[in-house]
């Protein structure tokens, strides 16, 4: 389509007067013809034909199906409570689901009588369901009038109040297509279209607004989703490449004495293949003239610390300083002690800087940092204070990324003349597919292997009624010399109540595990830091056998002798939290256990969470389930949600398309970094439009 025509203000479309134009701009952000074309329908009403359950496709269309209800039951509790009817035809079965109006529906539904159901289908775990279907007895339905397949556009209250109905929008779309005469410029290259058998642009845009059939619609959606994800990936990957060519980094040309001595003589264990691979990736970055910007993902206990240390040693070998920042005092103290021990034979100077470092010590550290006497600085946020000035910071490592915002990351950056290399480590597995989008511009390393000899943590779910048995089990384990965590939820909204639960629980545990045979530590958020630390240390040193705590122990503590994790009210924890907590045990040689306690009242989601925990210990698998349950926005927090603001693709459901799009984007840039090739011209044009208009769908011309 002619670029000028597409940029025509929406006022000039036949049927749009000044009032409507104003509303379209304000309510839907539609300024031009182009914007209107990319107003994609939310869903479709298809009453043109009847579908068999066996032939349903994973589109978001609404369909009608003829079949019978075989039985009805209530499922879930509280807000998850719903009425579920099993609905069958001769090709398969699906669920009809109601979250409201249970009684009326239950009283009126007829079993084993033919119905026509109409609604949007959901697909999850190989199974289709239809929430709140429109239902009509087949006998009645045969007398009624059918409509055709119709797109349903996003709307707002103001629009419908002003009579800009779906029908009106559809009419405008028709007008637009008749003016544009279906001549949109193809924005993907010929080889891409051919290899992936993608629907051409013209056809896809036409079918997204005027679907000719379910199959056409599915292909149109696929093509447009692919395009959306492809251009996001293309931009991210290009940004990464540009960053590498533009942002000069310190060139760590050699691997010197520190690294080599440590590697040859002082490694406390044999590195796993995954650790070796990741160290190699980091070494490659550090020697490449570009500033490293790498995310290191590795499950709890996968051994990220040694990777951090060896990277820091490379910095030292090249005459630079390094720092390691952790989110809590306890964790930075542990890092400090651990690294101090590992570095003993190496003749390096290490200091710890946290909020509770004394003023005189602090002064000394500042001085030694500035004159270069100090090699490595470990600490908390305190590292980010303005007074902390490195002589030549070459590598900054940040542990547990999810606790630090991006702003803080960049603060570290600007500490010296050139940005230091940055390695961000996280134990919160982000599903690979999501990481591709959220962190697409970072390089990602993954430690996907646990050190050898780790026994799987046996995880079970027990109901509160079985508490006595659980206590007996704890006693047996303690008798073998092991230590036990008992963790209570602490959720801000119900803080007072949670605190009471914790205290009640603590008292019952004290009764069950009396002095002098048993020593118990307690740590919670309302204690002074010094008291917390005192209690923590008693447990770390083995003076107490039981640690009763709220989730303050979530991040990073390492007590290898602790081999049992009891999580109270486990149904109230999120999956990633449960996984993190479980990671506190299984650090020593003993068989470890995780016991998830809950009441009998479980929502469906809670059941899924607990089942997932007992079924797998793979952090990535858990993260995928978490993503499905919670949605990406929630998982990542709001700061990155912009990346996920997609028009047509869905970050959860379309991960397969995302993978393909990413690999094609990479391949394209690898073969033709500047997109000079003739066949990539459409991509180059689209990309430059994209840069210009900053909106993924504003690039066609
Ligand atoms: P995380 O990735 O959670 O930070 P750590 O670095 O704290 O994991 O390592 C967890 C434990 O595993 C530590 O006690 C560490 O000494 C040990 N460890 C790390 N790598 C190996 C290895 N290759 N072989 C044996 N033990 C290892
Ligand atoms: Mg760690």
XYZ file of C-alpha atoms and ligand atoms in Angstrom:
729
model
C 0.000 0.000 0.000
C 1.085 3.477 -0.716
C 2.876 4.866 2.319
C 1.093 8.180 2.116
C -2.288 6.601 2.046
C -1.469 4.607 5.173
C -0.314 7.698 7.010
C -3.558 9.469 6.163
C -5.204 10.824 9.299
C -8.180 8.765 10.318
C -10.466 11.813 9.848
C -10.242 11.274 6.109
C -11.739 7.840 6.091
C -15.236 7.794 4.712
C -17.616 7.365 7.607
C -15.337 9.051 10.147
C -16.298 12.592 11.069
C -14.420 14.888 13.476
C -16.228 13.477 16.515
C -15.536 9.885 15.703
C -11.951 10.685 14.778
C -11.486 12.285 18.172
C -12.902 9.295 19.983
C -10.860 6.810 17.970
C -7.712 8.745 18.805
C -8.434 9.083 22.486
C -9.972 5.721 23.183
C -8.047 3.367 20.920
C -4.972 5.358 19.917
C -6.000 5.266 16.272
C -4.577 8.271 14.464
C -4.057 6.997 10.945
C -5.366 4.426 8.481
C -2.433 2.312 9.458
C -3.410 2.302 13.121
C -6.877 1.127 12.223
C -5.606 -1.807 10.194
C -3.649 -2.917 13.199
C -6.573 -2.829 15.520
C -6.747 -6.599 15.742
C -9.924 -8.303 16.861
C -9.929 -9.724 20.373
C -12.037 -12.642 19.328
C -14.379 -13.933 16.669
C -17.925 -15.075 16.602
C -18.296 -18.001 14.304
C -21.852 -19.104 13.825
C -21.335 -20.150 10.245
C -20.696 -23.727 11.067
C -20.687 -26.362 13.735
C -17.449 -27.725 15.023
C -16.591 -31.163 16.231
C -14.683 -31.250 19.495
C -12.023 -33.299 17.748
C -11.328 -30.603 15.166
C -11.062 -27.570 17.452
C -8.051 -25.354 16.739
C -6.089 -23.258 19.150
C -7.421 -19.950 17.877
C -9.243 -17.470 20.055
C -12.360 -17.782 17.946
C -15.775 -18.457 19.374
C -17.325 -21.581 17.977
C -20.495 -23.546 18.237
C -20.634 -27.232 18.918
C -23.441 -29.751 19.116
C -23.229 -32.327 21.845
C -24.544 -33.599 25.148
C -23.739 -33.102 28.780
C -22.913 -36.385 30.478
C -22.386 -35.140 34.004
C -21.991 -32.074 36.152
C -19.891 -31.444 39.223
C -18.638 -28.644 41.460
C -14.877 -28.134 41.671
C -12.471 -25.906 43.605
C -13.042 -23.694 46.616
C -13.745 -20.095 47.405
C -12.893 -17.887 44.461
C -11.783 -20.876 42.422
C -15.131 -22.576 42.899
C -16.786 -23.553 39.648
C -19.358 -25.756 38.051
C -17.935 -28.114 35.464
C -20.015 -30.029 32.947
C -18.518 -32.755 30.794
C -19.657 -32.201 27.234
C -19.222 -34.801 24.513
C -19.851 -35.398 20.861
C -18.841 -38.349 18.740
C -15.268 -37.038 18.342
C -14.241 -36.176 21.885
C -15.025 -34.414 25.105
C -14.473 -31.049 26.692
C -15.489 -29.104 29.796
C -18.097 -26.392 30.078
C -17.290 -24.155 33.016
C -19.238 -21.634 35.072
C -17.736 -19.488 37.787
C -21.001 -17.778 38.671
C -24.692 -18.590 38.782
C -24.013 -22.199 39.654
C -27.327 -23.011 41.170
C -29.502 -21.720 38.366
C -27.425 -23.452 35.763
C -27.296 -26.689 37.658
C -31.048 -26.704 38.110
C -31.715 -26.010 34.469
C -29.146 -28.026 32.558
C -30.439 -31.209 31.026
C -28.325 -34.312 30.945
C -28.063 -36.346 27.749
C -30.137 -33.971 25.654
C -28.570 -32.409 22.520
C -27.432 -28.814 23.001
C -25.732 -26.236 20.848
C -23.050 -24.541 22.930
C -21.400 -21.355 21.758
C -18.345 -19.588 23.161
C -14.617 -19.129 23.247
C -12.559 -22.237 23.824
C -9.490 -22.426 26.001
C -6.791 -24.976 25.529
C -4.621 -26.203 28.361
C -2.747 -29.451 28.850
C -4.215 -31.135 25.812
C -7.758 -30.358 26.814
C -10.338 -27.851 25.580
C -12.783 -26.037 27.814
C -15.396 -23.348 27.294
C -16.147 -20.907 30.115
C -19.672 -19.504 30.353
C -20.977 -20.845 27.069
C -24.151 -19.639 25.496
C -26.401 -22.691 25.523
C -29.419 -23.542 23.526
C -31.286 -26.791 23.142
C -30.682 -28.092 19.653
C -34.405 -28.286 19.081
C -34.797 -24.543 19.798
C -31.655 -23.643 17.950
C -32.865 -25.121 14.715
C -35.569 -22.510 14.597
C -33.253 -19.489 15.190
C -31.334 -17.285 12.709
C -27.569 -17.671 12.106
C -25.068 -14.870 11.716
C -21.710 -15.071 9.906
C -18.237 -15.234 11.403
C -17.589 -11.854 12.900
C -14.567 -10.183 14.434
C -15.031 -8.560 17.815
C -12.860 -5.464 18.260
C -11.581 -4.014 21.495
C -13.919 -1.400 22.823
C -14.331 1.008 25.694
C -17.310 2.308 27.566
C -17.026 5.715 25.904
C -16.992 4.161 22.457
C -20.079 2.103 23.004
C -21.828 5.042 24.657
C -21.081 7.087 21.560
C -22.463 4.395 19.354
C -19.162 3.348 17.881
C -20.177 -0.259 18.106
C -18.438 -3.303 16.870
C -20.580 -3.142 13.795
C -19.407 0.421 13.113
C -15.761 -0.516 13.515
C -16.251 -3.434 11.222
C -17.844 -1.120 8.673
C -14.871 1.255 8.878
C -12.541 -1.634 8.366
C -14.456 -2.628 5.264
C -14.231 0.902 3.943
C -10.508 0.982 4.603
C -9.868 -2.276 2.823
C -11.851 -1.210 -0.174
C -9.792 2.001 -0.402
C -6.510 0.186 0.167
C -7.416 -2.423 -2.406
C -5.483 -5.041 -0.539
C -2.085 -3.874 -1.611
C 0.017 -3.902 1.547
C 3.736 -4.161 1.152
C 5.142 -7.484 2.226
C 7.277 -6.986 5.327
C 8.958 -10.376 5.530
C 11.546 -11.732 3.156
C 10.742 -14.290 0.481
C 12.909 -17.029 2.007
C 11.168 -16.572 5.360
C 7.736 -16.795 3.802
C 8.753 -19.816 1.848
C 10.580 -21.733 4.560
C 7.886 -21.241 7.131
C 4.996 -21.411 4.670
C 3.697 -18.131 6.032
C 0.610 -16.467 4.701
C 1.509 -13.351 2.679
C 0.884 -9.995 4.311
C -2.125 -9.054 2.218
C -3.916 -12.241 2.889
C -3.056 -12.232 6.573
C -4.357 -8.735 7.177
C -7.462 -9.476 5.211
C -8.154 -12.708 7.044
C -7.522 -11.288 10.453
C -10.377 -8.847 9.826
C -12.511 -10.907 7.471
C -11.695 -14.538 8.151
C -12.803 -16.844 5.412
C -12.580 -19.930 7.591
C -11.058 -21.178 10.825
C -8.048 -22.475 8.903
C -7.485 -19.129 7.203
C -7.792 -17.401 10.531
C -5.315 -19.725 12.211
C -2.780 -19.114 9.460
C -3.342 -15.356 9.487
C -2.846 -15.269 13.247
C 0.259 -17.377 12.978
C 1.761 -15.120 10.351
C 1.058 -11.915 12.267
C 2.231 -13.360 15.575
C 5.402 -14.536 13.937
C 5.958 -11.117 12.432
C 5.432 -9.359 15.735
C 7.800 -11.639 17.624
C 10.331 -11.688 14.798
C 10.721 -7.917 14.808
C 10.970 -7.738 18.584
C 13.721 -10.330 18.498
C 15.426 -8.683 15.572
C 15.579 -5.413 17.465
C 16.816 -6.983 20.686
C 19.489 -8.996 18.964
C 20.608 -5.997 16.948
C 20.745 -3.888 20.069
C 22.943 -6.493 21.643
C 25.244 -6.617 18.618
C 25.412 -2.841 18.401
C 26.165 -2.635 22.089
C 29.035 -4.985 21.532
C 30.447 -3.026 18.665
C 29.935 0.361 20.313
C 30.438 0.086 24.040
C 34.079 -0.574 24.516
C 34.948 -2.620 27.501
C 38.199 -3.235 29.256
C 40.115 -5.832 27.366
C 41.143 -8.605 29.733
C 43.722 -10.026 27.418
C 45.171 -12.676 29.651
C 44.388 -15.332 32.118
C 47.143 -14.890 34.656
C 48.547 -16.078 37.889
C 45.515 -15.799 40.117
C 43.265 -17.695 37.812
C 45.785 -20.319 36.828
C 47.042 -20.996 40.332
C 43.529 -21.296 41.607
C 42.437 -23.493 38.754
C 45.426 -25.825 38.953
C 46.011 -26.033 42.684
C 43.134 -24.794 44.761
C 39.831 -25.748 43.199
C 37.889 -27.339 46.077
C 36.072 -29.681 43.699
C 35.924 -30.668 40.080
C 33.903 -28.194 38.067
C 30.776 -29.446 36.373
C 30.691 -29.282 32.600
C 28.085 -26.557 32.843
C 30.342 -24.481 35.104
C 33.245 -24.950 32.708
C 31.136 -23.930 29.749
C 29.892 -20.801 31.481
C 33.372 -19.763 32.586
C 34.491 -20.159 29.002
C 31.646 -17.936 27.812
C 32.584 -15.302 30.350
C 36.273 -15.501 29.474
C 35.399 -15.023 25.865
C 33.368 -11.901 26.671
C 36.070 -10.416 28.856
C 38.651 -10.813 26.148
C 36.562 -9.411 23.337
C 37.045 -5.624 23.626
C 33.344 -5.113 24.238
C 31.698 -4.561 27.571
C 30.223 -7.770 28.929
C 26.568 -7.661 29.842
C 25.724 -11.173 30.818
C 22.992 -12.859 32.796
C 23.948 -16.074 34.532
C 21.022 -18.284 35.362
C 21.496 -21.276 37.564
C 19.191 -23.022 39.934
C 19.799 -22.803 43.665
C 22.829 -24.896 44.517
C 24.069 -25.128 40.949
C 27.376 -23.510 41.927
C 27.320 -19.954 40.680
C 29.665 -18.667 43.379
C 32.738 -20.416 42.055
C 31.994 -19.044 38.599
C 31.774 -15.584 40.108
C 35.079 -16.004 41.879
C 36.927 -17.272 38.837
C 35.600 -14.397 36.773
C 36.794 -11.980 39.433
C 40.220 -13.578 39.361
C 40.482 -12.817 35.655
C 39.828 -9.165 36.453
C 42.606 -9.224 39.074
C 44.957 -10.873 36.633
C 44.509 -7.927 34.325
C 45.179 -5.342 36.992
C 41.589 -4.490 37.798
C 39.403 -4.548 40.885
C 36.189 -6.510 41.197
C 33.092 -6.398 43.324
C 30.285 -8.753 44.238
C 27.004 -7.364 45.416
C 24.278 -9.365 47.182
C 20.802 -8.312 48.279
C 21.012 -9.044 52.008
C 23.523 -8.630 54.763
C 23.454 -12.312 55.683
C 24.102 -13.339 52.128
C 26.955 -10.926 51.612
C 28.562 -12.079 54.843
C 28.329 -15.669 53.602
C 29.831 -14.717 50.270
C 32.582 -12.818 52.008
C 33.477 -15.705 54.300
C 33.315 -18.189 51.455
C 35.510 -16.163 49.145
C 37.926 -15.309 51.925
C 38.448 -19.019 52.488
C 38.832 -19.797 48.786
C 41.248 -16.925 48.211
C 43.466 -17.655 51.206
C 46.228 -19.238 49.129
C 46.080 -16.504 46.509
C 47.379 -13.413 48.216
C 44.463 -11.151 47.394
C 42.866 -8.483 49.545
C 39.142 -8.757 50.153
C 36.847 -6.612 52.251
C 33.201 -6.632 53.236
C 31.081 -3.498 53.117
C 27.497 -3.483 54.390
C 25.146 -1.160 56.202
C 26.593 -2.264 59.507
C 30.260 -1.785 58.678
C 31.745 0.519 61.346
C 32.683 4.056 60.337
C 36.398 3.597 60.896
C 36.468 0.384 58.854
C 34.405 2.053 56.203
C 36.897 4.880 55.928
C 39.734 2.447 55.580
C 37.904 0.559 52.840
C 37.161 3.763 50.932
C 40.800 4.684 51.051
C 42.095 1.298 49.992
C 39.587 1.153 47.178
C 40.701 4.477 45.819
C 44.405 3.844 45.982
C 44.019 0.373 44.568
C 45.264 -1.586 47.573
C 41.981 -3.458 47.715
C 41.298 -6.121 45.073
C 37.828 -7.367 45.833
C 34.900 -5.752 47.578
C 31.915 -7.809 48.683
C 28.761 -6.243 50.067
C 25.199 -5.061 49.905
C 23.623 -1.923 48.444
C 26.236 -0.104 50.491
C 28.492 -0.577 47.457
C 26.341 1.821 45.522
C 26.887 4.789 47.815
C 28.575 7.758 46.247
C 31.524 7.624 48.620
C 32.499 4.222 47.320
C 34.984 4.972 44.548
C 36.999 2.269 42.909
C 40.399 2.978 41.451
C 39.664 0.749 38.489
C 36.610 -1.446 38.728
C 36.815 -4.003 35.949
C 34.043 -6.433 36.810
C 30.877 -6.039 38.835
C 28.918 -9.129 39.789
C 25.401 -8.876 41.084
C 23.903 -11.881 42.834
C 20.177 -12.568 42.884
C 19.234 -10.150 40.188
C 15.535 -10.055 40.945
C 16.182 -8.080 44.087
C 17.862 -5.227 42.292
C 16.260 -2.887 39.840
C 17.777 -1.950 36.544
C 18.432 1.552 37.817
C 20.746 0.184 40.450
C 22.554 -1.871 37.907
C 23.317 1.204 35.851
C 24.473 3.037 38.960
C 27.287 0.573 39.342
C 28.123 1.144 35.735
C 28.838 4.793 36.141
C 31.341 4.402 38.905
C 34.386 4.845 36.738
C 35.467 6.123 33.341
C 34.469 3.076 31.406
C 31.675 0.758 32.311
C 32.916 -2.340 34.084
C 31.945 -5.710 32.755
C 28.726 -6.800 34.387
C 27.649 -10.279 35.348
C 24.219 -10.655 36.843
C 23.484 -13.933 38.601
C 20.022 -15.179 39.336
C 18.648 -18.312 40.919
C 15.115 -17.492 39.886
C 14.793 -19.476 36.735
C 13.121 -17.397 34.121
C 11.560 -19.556 31.456
C 13.900 -19.480 28.515
C 11.255 -18.163 26.216
C 10.447 -15.250 28.460
C 14.108 -14.502 29.047
C 14.498 -14.232 25.294
C 12.165 -11.288 25.298
C 12.819 -9.630 28.595
C 16.563 -10.065 28.537
C 16.922 -10.501 24.811
C 19.556 -7.791 24.738
C 21.691 -9.448 27.393
C 23.772 -12.497 26.743
C 22.563 -15.419 28.758
C 24.515 -18.263 30.284
C 22.814 -21.137 31.974
C 24.166 -23.617 34.505
C 21.795 -26.462 33.827
C 23.496 -29.141 35.857
C 23.842 -29.663 39.585
C 27.169 -30.726 41.114
C 27.501 -34.504 41.201
C 26.386 -36.566 44.155
C 23.450 -34.359 45.012
C 20.522 -36.446 46.024
C 17.122 -35.388 44.839
C 15.262 -33.642 47.640
C 12.329 -35.851 48.561
C 9.284 -33.647 48.514
C 5.926 -34.574 49.989
C 2.642 -32.847 50.655
C 1.028 -33.456 54.056
C -2.220 -32.183 55.477
C -2.267 -30.413 58.829
C -4.095 -33.371 60.324
C -0.921 -35.421 59.957
C 1.212 -32.997 61.890
C 2.079 -35.460 64.649
C 3.552 -37.875 62.156
C 5.578 -35.069 60.676
C 6.882 -34.115 64.119
C 7.901 -37.706 64.730
C 9.797 -37.700 61.470
C 11.580 -34.476 62.440
C 12.644 -36.033 65.721
C 14.129 -39.006 63.890
C 16.100 -36.737 61.592
C 17.315 -34.546 64.442
C 18.382 -37.703 66.277
C 20.602 -38.450 63.272
C 22.249 -35.079 63.785
C 20.420 -33.148 61.106
C 18.906 -29.674 61.293
C 15.441 -28.553 60.323
C 13.836 -25.395 58.950
C 10.192 -24.675 59.666
C 8.973 -21.756 57.589
C 5.798 -19.715 57.916
C 4.307 -17.415 55.308
C 4.518 -13.702 55.767
C 2.412 -11.759 53.410
C 2.172 -8.053 53.825
C -1.612 -7.744 53.649
C -2.115 -10.108 56.536
C 1.028 -9.322 58.456
C -0.537 -9.237 61.916
C -2.326 -12.519 61.375
C 0.746 -14.195 59.912
C 2.780 -13.015 62.846
C 0.278 -14.618 65.183
C 0.437 -17.873 63.183
C 4.189 -17.828 63.444
C 4.111 -17.289 67.195
C 1.421 -19.946 67.745
C 3.424 -22.327 65.632
C 6.590 -21.502 67.504
C 4.930 -22.200 70.844
C 3.597 -25.543 69.722
C 7.020 -26.489 68.406
C 8.655 -25.470 71.682
C 6.150 -27.716 73.476
C 6.798 -30.584 71.108
C 10.572 -30.167 71.109
C 11.395 -29.225 74.706
C 14.685 -28.134 76.233
C 17.254 -29.365 76.994
C 17.163 -31.965 74.225
C 16.179 -29.474 71.583
C 17.408 -25.976 70.866
C 15.310 -23.742 68.678
C 16.118 -20.547 66.768
C 13.508 -18.109 65.610
C 13.943 -15.389 63.004
C 11.313 -13.033 61.685
C 10.960 -9.620 60.120
C 10.088 -7.744 63.306
C 13.379 -8.568 64.980
C 16.353 -6.203 65.108
C 19.046 -7.077 62.538
C 21.552 -7.879 65.287
C 19.154 -10.322 66.953
C 18.386 -11.944 63.631
C 22.015 -12.404 62.916
C 22.628 -13.856 66.368
C 19.883 -16.436 65.876
C 20.976 -17.184 62.322
C 24.510 -17.793 63.488
C 23.426 -20.135 66.263
C 21.745 -22.236 63.604
C 24.605 -21.976 61.128
C 27.017 -23.121 63.856
C 24.830 -26.062 64.737
C 23.952 -24.837 68.236
C 20.253 -25.069 67.439
C 18.552 -27.903 65.608
C 15.416 -26.152 64.501
C 15.070 -22.825 62.750
C 11.573 -21.394 62.893
C 11.330 -18.510 60.476
C 9.317 -16.417 58.134
C 10.567 -16.117 54.617
C 13.589 -14.027 55.573
C 15.675 -17.126 54.966
C 14.504 -17.233 51.395
C 17.604 -15.863 49.814
C 20.884 -17.623 49.819
C 21.740 -18.959 53.295
C 23.906 -21.998 53.125
C 23.744 -24.508 56.002
C 24.797 -27.862 54.534
C 23.781 -29.805 57.638
C 20.176 -28.627 57.398
C 18.366 -31.380 55.560
C 14.665 -30.909 56.262
C 12.523 -28.008 55.105
C 9.003 -27.845 56.477
C 6.860 -25.207 54.814
C 3.724 -24.321 56.762
C 0.611 -23.152 54.893
C 2.434 -24.052 51.718
C -0.698 -23.323 49.720
C -0.122 -19.641 50.367
C 3.321 -19.499 48.787
C 4.005 -18.887 45.136
C 5.834 -21.527 43.148
C 9.093 -19.689 42.775
C 9.142 -18.994 46.505
C 8.511 -22.645 47.299
C 11.294 -23.616 44.969
C 13.695 -21.110 46.517
C 12.849 -22.302 50.006
C 13.346 -25.923 49.091
C 16.741 -24.976 47.731
C 17.884 -24.202 51.291
C 18.223 -27.933 51.910
C 19.972 -30.589 49.883
C 23.280 -28.791 50.217
C 25.105 -31.478 52.123
C 25.694 -35.164 51.572
C 22.588 -36.385 53.429
C 19.256 -37.267 51.928
C 17.140 -34.125 52.236
C 13.407 -33.640 52.579
C 10.898 -30.937 51.881
C 7.508 -31.242 53.570
C 4.719 -29.038 52.281
C 2.038 -28.623 54.948
C -1.409 -27.417 54.037
C -5.021 -27.488 55.089
C -7.568 -29.473 53.123
C -8.958 -26.321 51.601
C -7.013 -25.920 48.392
C -7.777 -23.873 45.325
C -7.105 -25.505 41.970
C -4.069 -23.290 41.477
C -2.711 -24.196 44.904
C -3.178 -27.863 44.099
C -1.275 -27.419 40.852
C 1.526 -25.636 42.701
C 1.891 -28.337 45.341
C 1.693 -31.112 42.762
C 4.318 -29.417 40.641
C 6.629 -29.202 43.644
C 6.275 -32.867 44.521
C 6.675 -33.891 40.908
C 9.760 -31.996 39.798
C 12.812 -30.194 41.090
C 13.700 -28.670 37.751
C 13.621 -24.930 38.290
C 12.888 -24.204 34.675
C 9.956 -26.557 34.555
C 8.625 -24.961 37.718
C 9.059 -21.530 36.220
C 7.073 -22.548 33.142
C 4.179 -23.704 35.295
C 4.444 -20.520 37.327
C 4.278 -18.481 34.167
C 1.168 -20.325 33.048
C -0.519 -19.817 36.404
C 0.399 -16.210 36.923
C 1.058 -14.628 33.578
C 4.244 -12.865 32.552
C 3.447 -9.384 33.863
C 3.194 -10.664 37.371
C 6.295 -12.769 37.098
C 8.561 -10.009 35.959
C 7.095 -7.109 37.867
C 5.933 -4.006 36.151
C 9.242 -2.587 35.072
C 9.708 -4.842 32.108
C 6.084 -5.168 31.180
C 6.557 -2.790 28.260
C 8.425 -5.494 26.426
C 5.472 -7.753 26.841
C 2.940 -5.332 25.532
C 2.045 -7.367 22.502
C -0.699 -6.741 19.995
C -1.408 -10.224 18.849
C 1.152 -12.708 20.124
C 0.831 -14.134 23.615
C 3.972 -14.611 25.648
C 2.607 -17.709 27.351
C 0.766 -19.477 24.599
C 3.023 -18.612 21.701
C 6.364 -19.733 23.040
C 6.847 -22.099 20.108
C 6.432 -19.291 17.611
C 8.743 -17.155 19.719
C 11.495 -19.746 19.564
C 11.212 -19.990 15.803
C 11.082 -16.223 15.415
C 14.170 -15.781 17.541
C 16.184 -18.348 15.714
C 15.256 -16.856 12.334
C 16.057 -13.365 13.580
C 19.457 -14.550 14.719
C 20.148 -16.370 11.517
C 19.126 -13.382 9.451
C 21.480 -11.051 11.305
C 24.261 -13.574 11.347
C 24.206 -14.033 7.581
C 23.588 -10.405 6.814
C 24.329 -8.104 9.790
C 23.489 -4.886 7.974
C 20.615 -6.320 5.987
C 22.245 -5.368 2.719
C 21.151 -8.422 0.805
C 18.466 -7.907 -1.782
C 16.254 -10.593 -0.316
C 16.339 -8.871 3.099
C 15.242 -5.541 1.753
C 11.683 -5.890 3.063
C 13.109 -6.535 6.519
C 15.424 -3.559 6.339
C 12.598 -1.278 5.302
C 10.296 -2.612 7.990
C 12.968 -2.268 10.636
C 13.775 1.325 9.769
C 10.066 2.158 9.912
C 9.962 0.441 13.238
C 12.813 2.542 14.604
C 11.132 5.643 13.296
C 7.713 5.014 14.741
C 8.762 3.032 17.789
C 5.743 0.843 17.439
C 6.012 -2.672 16.291
C 3.040 -2.362 13.969
C 3.938 0.945 12.401
C 6.455 -0.252 9.941
C 4.605 -1.394 6.884
C 4.502 1.049 4.025
P 24.346 -21.177 44.059
O 24.345 -21.362 42.583
O 23.025 -21.447 44.663
O 24.932 -19.857 44.464
P 26.672 -22.181 45.383
O 27.675 -21.515 44.551
O 26.383 -21.592 46.723
O 25.306 -22.328 44.590
O 27.044 -23.705 45.506
C 26.268 -24.571 46.282
C 27.150 -25.602 46.947
O 27.672 -26.492 45.998
C 28.335 -24.982 47.647
O 28.504 -25.641 48.870
C 29.487 -25.249 46.710
O 30.697 -25.351 47.390
C 29.088 -26.566 46.076
N 29.603 -26.763 44.718
C 29.592 -25.859 43.714
N 30.095 -26.390 42.582
C 30.438 -27.658 42.864
C 31.026 -28.734 42.111
N 31.381 -28.590 40.822
N 31.235 -29.907 42.726
C 30.891 -30.063 44.023
N 30.347 -29.105 44.794
C 30.118 -27.909 44.231
Mg 24.285 -18.234 45.514
